[in-house]
mmCIF file of C-alpha atoms in Angstrom:
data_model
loop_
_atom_site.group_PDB
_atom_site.id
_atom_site.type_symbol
_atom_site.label_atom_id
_atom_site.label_comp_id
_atom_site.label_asym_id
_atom_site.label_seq_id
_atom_site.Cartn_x
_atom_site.Cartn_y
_atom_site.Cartn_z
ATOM 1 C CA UNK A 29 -17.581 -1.344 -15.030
ATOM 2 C CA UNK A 30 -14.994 -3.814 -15.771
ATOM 3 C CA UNK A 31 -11.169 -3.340 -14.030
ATOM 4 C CA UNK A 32 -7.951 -2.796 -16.088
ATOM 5 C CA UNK A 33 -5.291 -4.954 -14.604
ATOM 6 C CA UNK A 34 -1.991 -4.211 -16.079
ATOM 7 C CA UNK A 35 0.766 -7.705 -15.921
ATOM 8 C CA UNK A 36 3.372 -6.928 -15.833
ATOM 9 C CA UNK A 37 6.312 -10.514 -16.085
ATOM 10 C CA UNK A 38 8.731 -11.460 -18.718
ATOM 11 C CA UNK A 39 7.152 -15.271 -18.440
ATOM 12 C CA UNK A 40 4.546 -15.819 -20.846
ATOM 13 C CA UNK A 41 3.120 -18.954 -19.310
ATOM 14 C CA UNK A 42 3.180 -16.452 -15.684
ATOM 15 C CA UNK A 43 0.884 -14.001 -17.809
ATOM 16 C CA UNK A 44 -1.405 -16.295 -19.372
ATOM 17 C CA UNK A 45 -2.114 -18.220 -16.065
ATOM 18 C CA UNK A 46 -2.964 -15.280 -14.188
ATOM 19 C CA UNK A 47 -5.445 -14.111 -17.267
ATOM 20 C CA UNK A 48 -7.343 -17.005 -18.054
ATOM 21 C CA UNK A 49 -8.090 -16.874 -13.964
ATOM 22 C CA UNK A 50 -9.010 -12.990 -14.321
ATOM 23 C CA UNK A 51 -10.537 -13.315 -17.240
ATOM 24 C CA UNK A 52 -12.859 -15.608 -15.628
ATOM 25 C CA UNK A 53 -13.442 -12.919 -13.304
ATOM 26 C CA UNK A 54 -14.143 -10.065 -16.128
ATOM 27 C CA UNK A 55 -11.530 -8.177 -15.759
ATOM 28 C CA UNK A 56 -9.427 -6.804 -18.661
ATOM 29 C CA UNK A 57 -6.514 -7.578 -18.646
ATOM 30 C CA UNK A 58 -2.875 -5.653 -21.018
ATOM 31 C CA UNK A 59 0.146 -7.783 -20.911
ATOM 32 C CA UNK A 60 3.986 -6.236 -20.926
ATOM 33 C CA UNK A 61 6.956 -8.102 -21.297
ATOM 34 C CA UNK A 62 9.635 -5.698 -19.863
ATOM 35 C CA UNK A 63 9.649 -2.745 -17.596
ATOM 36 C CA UNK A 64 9.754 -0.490 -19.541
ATOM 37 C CA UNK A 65 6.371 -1.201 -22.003
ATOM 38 C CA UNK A 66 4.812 -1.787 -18.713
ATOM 39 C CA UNK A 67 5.406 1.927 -17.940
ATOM 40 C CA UNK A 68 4.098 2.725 -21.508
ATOM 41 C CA UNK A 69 1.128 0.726 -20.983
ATOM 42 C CA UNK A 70 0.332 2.749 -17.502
ATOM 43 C CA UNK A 71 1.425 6.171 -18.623
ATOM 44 C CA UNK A 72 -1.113 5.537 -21.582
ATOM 45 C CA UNK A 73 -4.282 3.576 -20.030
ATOM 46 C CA UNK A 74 -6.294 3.721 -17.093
ATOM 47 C CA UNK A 75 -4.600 1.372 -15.009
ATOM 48 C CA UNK A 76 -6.299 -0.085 -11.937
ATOM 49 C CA UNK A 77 -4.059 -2.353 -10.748
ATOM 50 C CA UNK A 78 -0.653 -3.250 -11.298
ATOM 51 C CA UNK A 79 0.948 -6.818 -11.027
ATOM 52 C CA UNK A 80 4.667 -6.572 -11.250
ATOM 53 C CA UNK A 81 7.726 -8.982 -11.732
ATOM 54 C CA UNK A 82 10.959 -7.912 -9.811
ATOM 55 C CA UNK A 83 13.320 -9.458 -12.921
ATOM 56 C CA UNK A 84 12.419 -8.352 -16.206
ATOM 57 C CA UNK A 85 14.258 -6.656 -18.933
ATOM 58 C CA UNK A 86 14.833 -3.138 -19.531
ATOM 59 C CA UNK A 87 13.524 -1.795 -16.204
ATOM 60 C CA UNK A 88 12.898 -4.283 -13.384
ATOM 61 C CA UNK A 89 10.148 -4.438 -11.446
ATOM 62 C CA UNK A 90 11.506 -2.445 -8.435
ATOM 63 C CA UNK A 91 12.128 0.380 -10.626
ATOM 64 C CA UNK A 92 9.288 0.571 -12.316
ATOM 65 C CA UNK A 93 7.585 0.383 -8.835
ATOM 66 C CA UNK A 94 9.610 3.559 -7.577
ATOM 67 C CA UNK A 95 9.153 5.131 -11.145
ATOM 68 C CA UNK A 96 5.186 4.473 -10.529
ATOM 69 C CA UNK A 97 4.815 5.511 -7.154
ATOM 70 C CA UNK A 98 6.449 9.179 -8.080
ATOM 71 C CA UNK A 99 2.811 9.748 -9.811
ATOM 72 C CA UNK A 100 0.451 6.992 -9.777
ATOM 73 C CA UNK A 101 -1.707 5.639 -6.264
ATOM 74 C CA UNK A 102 -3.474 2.853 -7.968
ATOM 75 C CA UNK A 103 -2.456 -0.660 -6.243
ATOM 76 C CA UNK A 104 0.378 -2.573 -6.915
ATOM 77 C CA UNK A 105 1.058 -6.422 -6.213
ATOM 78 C CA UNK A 106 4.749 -7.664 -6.803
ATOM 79 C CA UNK A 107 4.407 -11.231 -8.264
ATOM 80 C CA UNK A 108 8.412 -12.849 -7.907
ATOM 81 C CA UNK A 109 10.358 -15.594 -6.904
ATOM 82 C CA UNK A 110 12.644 -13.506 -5.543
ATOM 83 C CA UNK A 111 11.050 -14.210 -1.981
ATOM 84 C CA UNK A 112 13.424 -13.322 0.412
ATOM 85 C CA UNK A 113 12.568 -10.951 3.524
ATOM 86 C CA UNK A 114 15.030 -8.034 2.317
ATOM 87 C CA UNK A 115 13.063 -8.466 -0.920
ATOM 88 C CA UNK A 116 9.875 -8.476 0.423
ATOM 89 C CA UNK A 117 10.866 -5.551 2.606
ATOM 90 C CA UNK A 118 12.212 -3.547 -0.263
ATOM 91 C CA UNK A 119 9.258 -3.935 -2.415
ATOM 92 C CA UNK A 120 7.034 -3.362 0.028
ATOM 93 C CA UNK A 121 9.284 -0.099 1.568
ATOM 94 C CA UNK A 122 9.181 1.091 -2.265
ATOM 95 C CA UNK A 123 5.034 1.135 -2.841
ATOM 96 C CA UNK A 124 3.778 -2.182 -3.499
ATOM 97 C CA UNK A 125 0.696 -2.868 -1.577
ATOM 98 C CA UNK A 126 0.915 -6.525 -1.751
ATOM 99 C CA UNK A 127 4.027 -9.629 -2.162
ATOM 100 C CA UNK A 128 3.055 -12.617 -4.032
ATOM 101 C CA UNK A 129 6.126 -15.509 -4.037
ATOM 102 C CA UNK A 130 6.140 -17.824 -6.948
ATOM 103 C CA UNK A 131 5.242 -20.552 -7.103
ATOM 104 C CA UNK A 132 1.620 -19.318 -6.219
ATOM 105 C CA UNK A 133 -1.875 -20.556 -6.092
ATOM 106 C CA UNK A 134 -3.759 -18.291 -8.640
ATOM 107 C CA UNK A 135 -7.093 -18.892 -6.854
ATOM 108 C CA UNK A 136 -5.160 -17.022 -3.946
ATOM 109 C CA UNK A 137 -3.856 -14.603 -6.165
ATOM 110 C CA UNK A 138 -7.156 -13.380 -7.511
ATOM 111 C CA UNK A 139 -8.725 -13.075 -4.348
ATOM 112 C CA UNK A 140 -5.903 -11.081 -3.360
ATOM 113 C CA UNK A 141 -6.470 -8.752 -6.147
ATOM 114 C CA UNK A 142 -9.809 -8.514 -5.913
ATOM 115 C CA UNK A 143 -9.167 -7.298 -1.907
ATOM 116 C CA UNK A 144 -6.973 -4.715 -3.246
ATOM 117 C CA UNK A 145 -9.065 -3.878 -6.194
ATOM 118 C CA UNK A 146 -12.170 -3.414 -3.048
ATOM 119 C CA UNK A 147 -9.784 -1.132 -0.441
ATOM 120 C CA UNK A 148 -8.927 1.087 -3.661
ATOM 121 C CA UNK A 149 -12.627 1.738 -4.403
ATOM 122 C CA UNK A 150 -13.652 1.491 -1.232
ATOM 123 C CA UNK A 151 -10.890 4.708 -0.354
ATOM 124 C CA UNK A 152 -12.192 6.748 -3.631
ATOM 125 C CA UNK A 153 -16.032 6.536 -2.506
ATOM 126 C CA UNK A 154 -16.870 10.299 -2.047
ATOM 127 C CA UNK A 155 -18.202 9.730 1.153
ATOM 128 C CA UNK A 156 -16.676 7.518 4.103
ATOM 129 C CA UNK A 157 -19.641 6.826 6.028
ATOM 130 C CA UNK A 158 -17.330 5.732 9.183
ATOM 131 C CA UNK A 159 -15.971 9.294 9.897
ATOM 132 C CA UNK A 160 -18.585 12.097 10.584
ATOM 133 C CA UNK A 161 -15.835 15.305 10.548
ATOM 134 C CA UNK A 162 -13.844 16.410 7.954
ATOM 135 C CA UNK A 163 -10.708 16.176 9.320
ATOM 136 C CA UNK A 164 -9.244 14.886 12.426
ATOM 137 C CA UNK A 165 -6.202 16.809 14.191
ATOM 138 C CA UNK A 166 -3.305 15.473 16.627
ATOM 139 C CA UNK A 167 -0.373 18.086 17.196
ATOM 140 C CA UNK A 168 0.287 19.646 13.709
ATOM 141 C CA UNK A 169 -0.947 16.960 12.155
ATOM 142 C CA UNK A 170 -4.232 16.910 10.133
ATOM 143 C CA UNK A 171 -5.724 14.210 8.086
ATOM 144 C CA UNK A 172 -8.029 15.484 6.025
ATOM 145 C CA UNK A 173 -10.634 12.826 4.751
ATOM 146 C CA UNK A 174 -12.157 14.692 1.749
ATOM 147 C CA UNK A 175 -8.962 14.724 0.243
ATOM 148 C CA UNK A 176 -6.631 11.499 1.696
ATOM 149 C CA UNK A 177 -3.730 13.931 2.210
ATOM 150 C CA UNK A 178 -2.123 14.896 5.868
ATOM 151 C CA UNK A 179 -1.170 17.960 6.750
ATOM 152 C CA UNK A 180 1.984 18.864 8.684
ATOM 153 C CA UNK A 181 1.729 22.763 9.937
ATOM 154 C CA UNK A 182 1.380 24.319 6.161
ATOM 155 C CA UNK A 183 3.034 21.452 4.423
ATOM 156 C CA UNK A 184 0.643 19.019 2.602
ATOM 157 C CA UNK A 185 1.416 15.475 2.727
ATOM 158 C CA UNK A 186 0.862 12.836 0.156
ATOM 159 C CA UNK A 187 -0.500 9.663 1.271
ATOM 160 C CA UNK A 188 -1.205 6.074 -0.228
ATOM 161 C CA UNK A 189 -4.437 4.544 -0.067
ATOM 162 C CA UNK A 190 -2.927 2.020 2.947
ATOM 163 C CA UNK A 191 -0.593 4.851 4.054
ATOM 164 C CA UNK A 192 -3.966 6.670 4.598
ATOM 165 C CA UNK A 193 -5.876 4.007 6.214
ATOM 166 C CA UNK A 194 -3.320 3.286 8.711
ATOM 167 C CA UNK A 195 -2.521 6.585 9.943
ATOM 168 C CA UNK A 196 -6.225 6.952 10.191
ATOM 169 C CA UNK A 197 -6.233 4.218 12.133
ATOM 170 C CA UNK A 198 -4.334 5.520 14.621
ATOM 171 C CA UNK A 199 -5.700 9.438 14.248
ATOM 172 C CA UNK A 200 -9.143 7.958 15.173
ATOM 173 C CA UNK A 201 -7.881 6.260 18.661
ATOM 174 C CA UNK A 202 -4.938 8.332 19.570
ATOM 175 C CA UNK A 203 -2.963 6.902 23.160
ATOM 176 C CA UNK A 204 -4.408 3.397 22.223
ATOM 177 C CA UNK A 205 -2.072 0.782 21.572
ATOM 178 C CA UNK A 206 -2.722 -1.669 18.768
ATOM 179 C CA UNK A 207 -1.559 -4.921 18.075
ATOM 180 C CA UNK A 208 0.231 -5.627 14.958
ATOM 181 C CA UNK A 209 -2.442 -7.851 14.100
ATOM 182 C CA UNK A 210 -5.279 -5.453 14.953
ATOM 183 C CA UNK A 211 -3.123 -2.604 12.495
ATOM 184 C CA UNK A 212 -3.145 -5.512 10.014
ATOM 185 C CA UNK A 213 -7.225 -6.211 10.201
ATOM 186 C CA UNK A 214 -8.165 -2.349 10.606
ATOM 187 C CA UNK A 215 -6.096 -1.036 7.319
ATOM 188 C CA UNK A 216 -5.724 -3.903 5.219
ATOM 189 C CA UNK A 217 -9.337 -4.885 5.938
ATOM 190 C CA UNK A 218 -8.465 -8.505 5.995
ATOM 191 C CA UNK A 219 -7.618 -11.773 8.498
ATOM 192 C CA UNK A 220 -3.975 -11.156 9.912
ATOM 193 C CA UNK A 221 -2.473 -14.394 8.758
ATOM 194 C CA UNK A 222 1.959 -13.978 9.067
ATOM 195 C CA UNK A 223 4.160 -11.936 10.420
ATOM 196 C CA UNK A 224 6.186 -10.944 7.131
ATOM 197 C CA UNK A 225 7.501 -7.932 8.491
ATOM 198 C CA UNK A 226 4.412 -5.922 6.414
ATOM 199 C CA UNK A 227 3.289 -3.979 9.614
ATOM 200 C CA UNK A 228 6.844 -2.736 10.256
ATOM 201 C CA UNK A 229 7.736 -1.394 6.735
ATOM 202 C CA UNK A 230 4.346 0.446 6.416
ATOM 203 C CA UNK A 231 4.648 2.258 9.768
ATOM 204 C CA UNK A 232 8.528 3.404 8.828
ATOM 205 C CA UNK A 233 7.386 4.532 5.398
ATOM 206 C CA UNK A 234 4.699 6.568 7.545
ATOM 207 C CA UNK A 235 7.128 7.571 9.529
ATOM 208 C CA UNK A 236 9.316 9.181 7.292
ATOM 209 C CA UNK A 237 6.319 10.805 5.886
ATOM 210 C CA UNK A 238 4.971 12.493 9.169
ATOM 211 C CA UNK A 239 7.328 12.889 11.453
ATOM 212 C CA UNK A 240 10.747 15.561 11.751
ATOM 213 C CA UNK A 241 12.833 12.561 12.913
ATOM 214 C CA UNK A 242 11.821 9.497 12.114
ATOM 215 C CA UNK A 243 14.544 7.809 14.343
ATOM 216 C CA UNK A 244 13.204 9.646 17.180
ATOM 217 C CA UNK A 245 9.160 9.842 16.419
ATOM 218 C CA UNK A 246 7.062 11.770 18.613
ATOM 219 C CA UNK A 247 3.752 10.491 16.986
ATOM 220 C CA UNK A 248 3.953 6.886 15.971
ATOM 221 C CA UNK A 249 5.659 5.158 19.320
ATOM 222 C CA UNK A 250 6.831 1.558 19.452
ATOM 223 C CA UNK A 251 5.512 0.026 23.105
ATOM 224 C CA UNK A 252 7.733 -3.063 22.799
ATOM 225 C CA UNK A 253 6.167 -6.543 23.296
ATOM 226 C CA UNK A 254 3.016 -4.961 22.606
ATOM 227 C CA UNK A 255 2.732 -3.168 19.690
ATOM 228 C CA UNK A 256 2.661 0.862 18.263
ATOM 229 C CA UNK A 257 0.574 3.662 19.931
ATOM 230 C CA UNK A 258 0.013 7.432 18.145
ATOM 231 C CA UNK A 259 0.540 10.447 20.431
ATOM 232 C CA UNK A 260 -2.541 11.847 22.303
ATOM 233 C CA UNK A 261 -3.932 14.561 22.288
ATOM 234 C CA UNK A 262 -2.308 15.557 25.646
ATOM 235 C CA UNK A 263 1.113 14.996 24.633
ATOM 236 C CA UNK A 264 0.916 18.082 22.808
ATOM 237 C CA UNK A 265 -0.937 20.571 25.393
ATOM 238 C CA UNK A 266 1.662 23.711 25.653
ATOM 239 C CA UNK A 267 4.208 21.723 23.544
ATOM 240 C CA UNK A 268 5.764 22.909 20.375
ATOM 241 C CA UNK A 269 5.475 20.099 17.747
#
């Protein structure tokens, strides 16, 4: 069945670009103009991806994204020439799965979109064949794999697809330190290829999500020069968490 992708970019030539390339690709694709008909368009079809322009009219992009992200997982790519780190890092820190800078190579673009469009079906299959228990449990933390959500003690825990994949990541290996290129390849399920600060603004978004201090975490741990490690199992023998 053929993917929506919603485009979201007050330049016409941007839009039409990027859809004769998807197009090509059978995908289907709705156009908006302005923030705010892009939220129309996404409260009002199934949406399966989002591309999204920081400067548009009426709602830009990184309000729309924060808007979005209040009810909606599906992925989201931000597509801008506003390419600066702080940018990048608020974009990212906000939801967006993915940072395009303009001028870009649309060949790139789609095949970025198509990896996102693969890690979001990939994470709704009813069955991940990878992980044999239902749930895996460090401290009072529970990822539950049935249903993508952590628990913390009785509070339930909303995750992203990446948010998700990551913490899995580490759940699955806890007391292992990985590389931030090895956290890149395991949840983004592609080749690590810059250090654009990605890594860093997904773990503190995690962060804030999982742990009671997230200047002080007890579960994700920076090992400087090397890396980030989750707690063991061990750290939490006759400890109150």
């Amino acid at each position: 069945m053929s993917k929506t992708i919603l485009i979201a970019d007050d330049e016409p030539e941007i839009i039409e670009l990027l859809k004769l390339f998807l197009e090509r690709e059978s995908y289907r694709i709705i156009e908006a103009y302005d923030g705010e008909q892009a939220w129309n368009y996404i409260r009002q079809h199934p949406i399966d991806l989002a591309i999204i322009d920081i400067m548009m009219p009426a709602l830009d992009g990184f309000q729309l994204i924060k808007r979005l992200r209040n009810e909606y997982k599906l992925p989201v790519i931000i597509l801008s020439a506003k390419n600066r780190d702080s940018d990048k890092i608020l974009g990212l820190g906000l939801g967006a799965d993915d940072f395009i800078s303009k001028p870009f190579n649309p060949l790139e673009a789609v095949a970025r979109i198509q990896a996102q469009l693969r890690r979001a079906f990939e994470f709704n299959e009813p069955e991940e064949k990878t992980i044999s228990a239902p749930s895996t449990t460090v401290g009072r933390l529970t990822l539950d794999h049935t249903a993508c959500v952590v628990y913390r003690g009785d509070e339930t825990i909303t995750l992203t697809p990446l948010e998700y994949r990551l913490l899995n990541t580490f759940m699955q290996a806890p007391g292992r330190i990985f590389t931030k290129q090895q956290l890149f390849e395991q949840a983004w399920s592609e080749t690590y290829w810059e250090d654009d600060n990605t890594i860093m603004v997904q773990i503190s978004r995690l962060r804030d999500k999982i742990e009671d201090r997230p200047r002080q975490p007890i579960y994700i741990k920076t090992v400087r020069g090397l890396g980030y490690k989750f707690a063991s199992k061990d750290d939490f023998d006759g400890k109150k968490t």
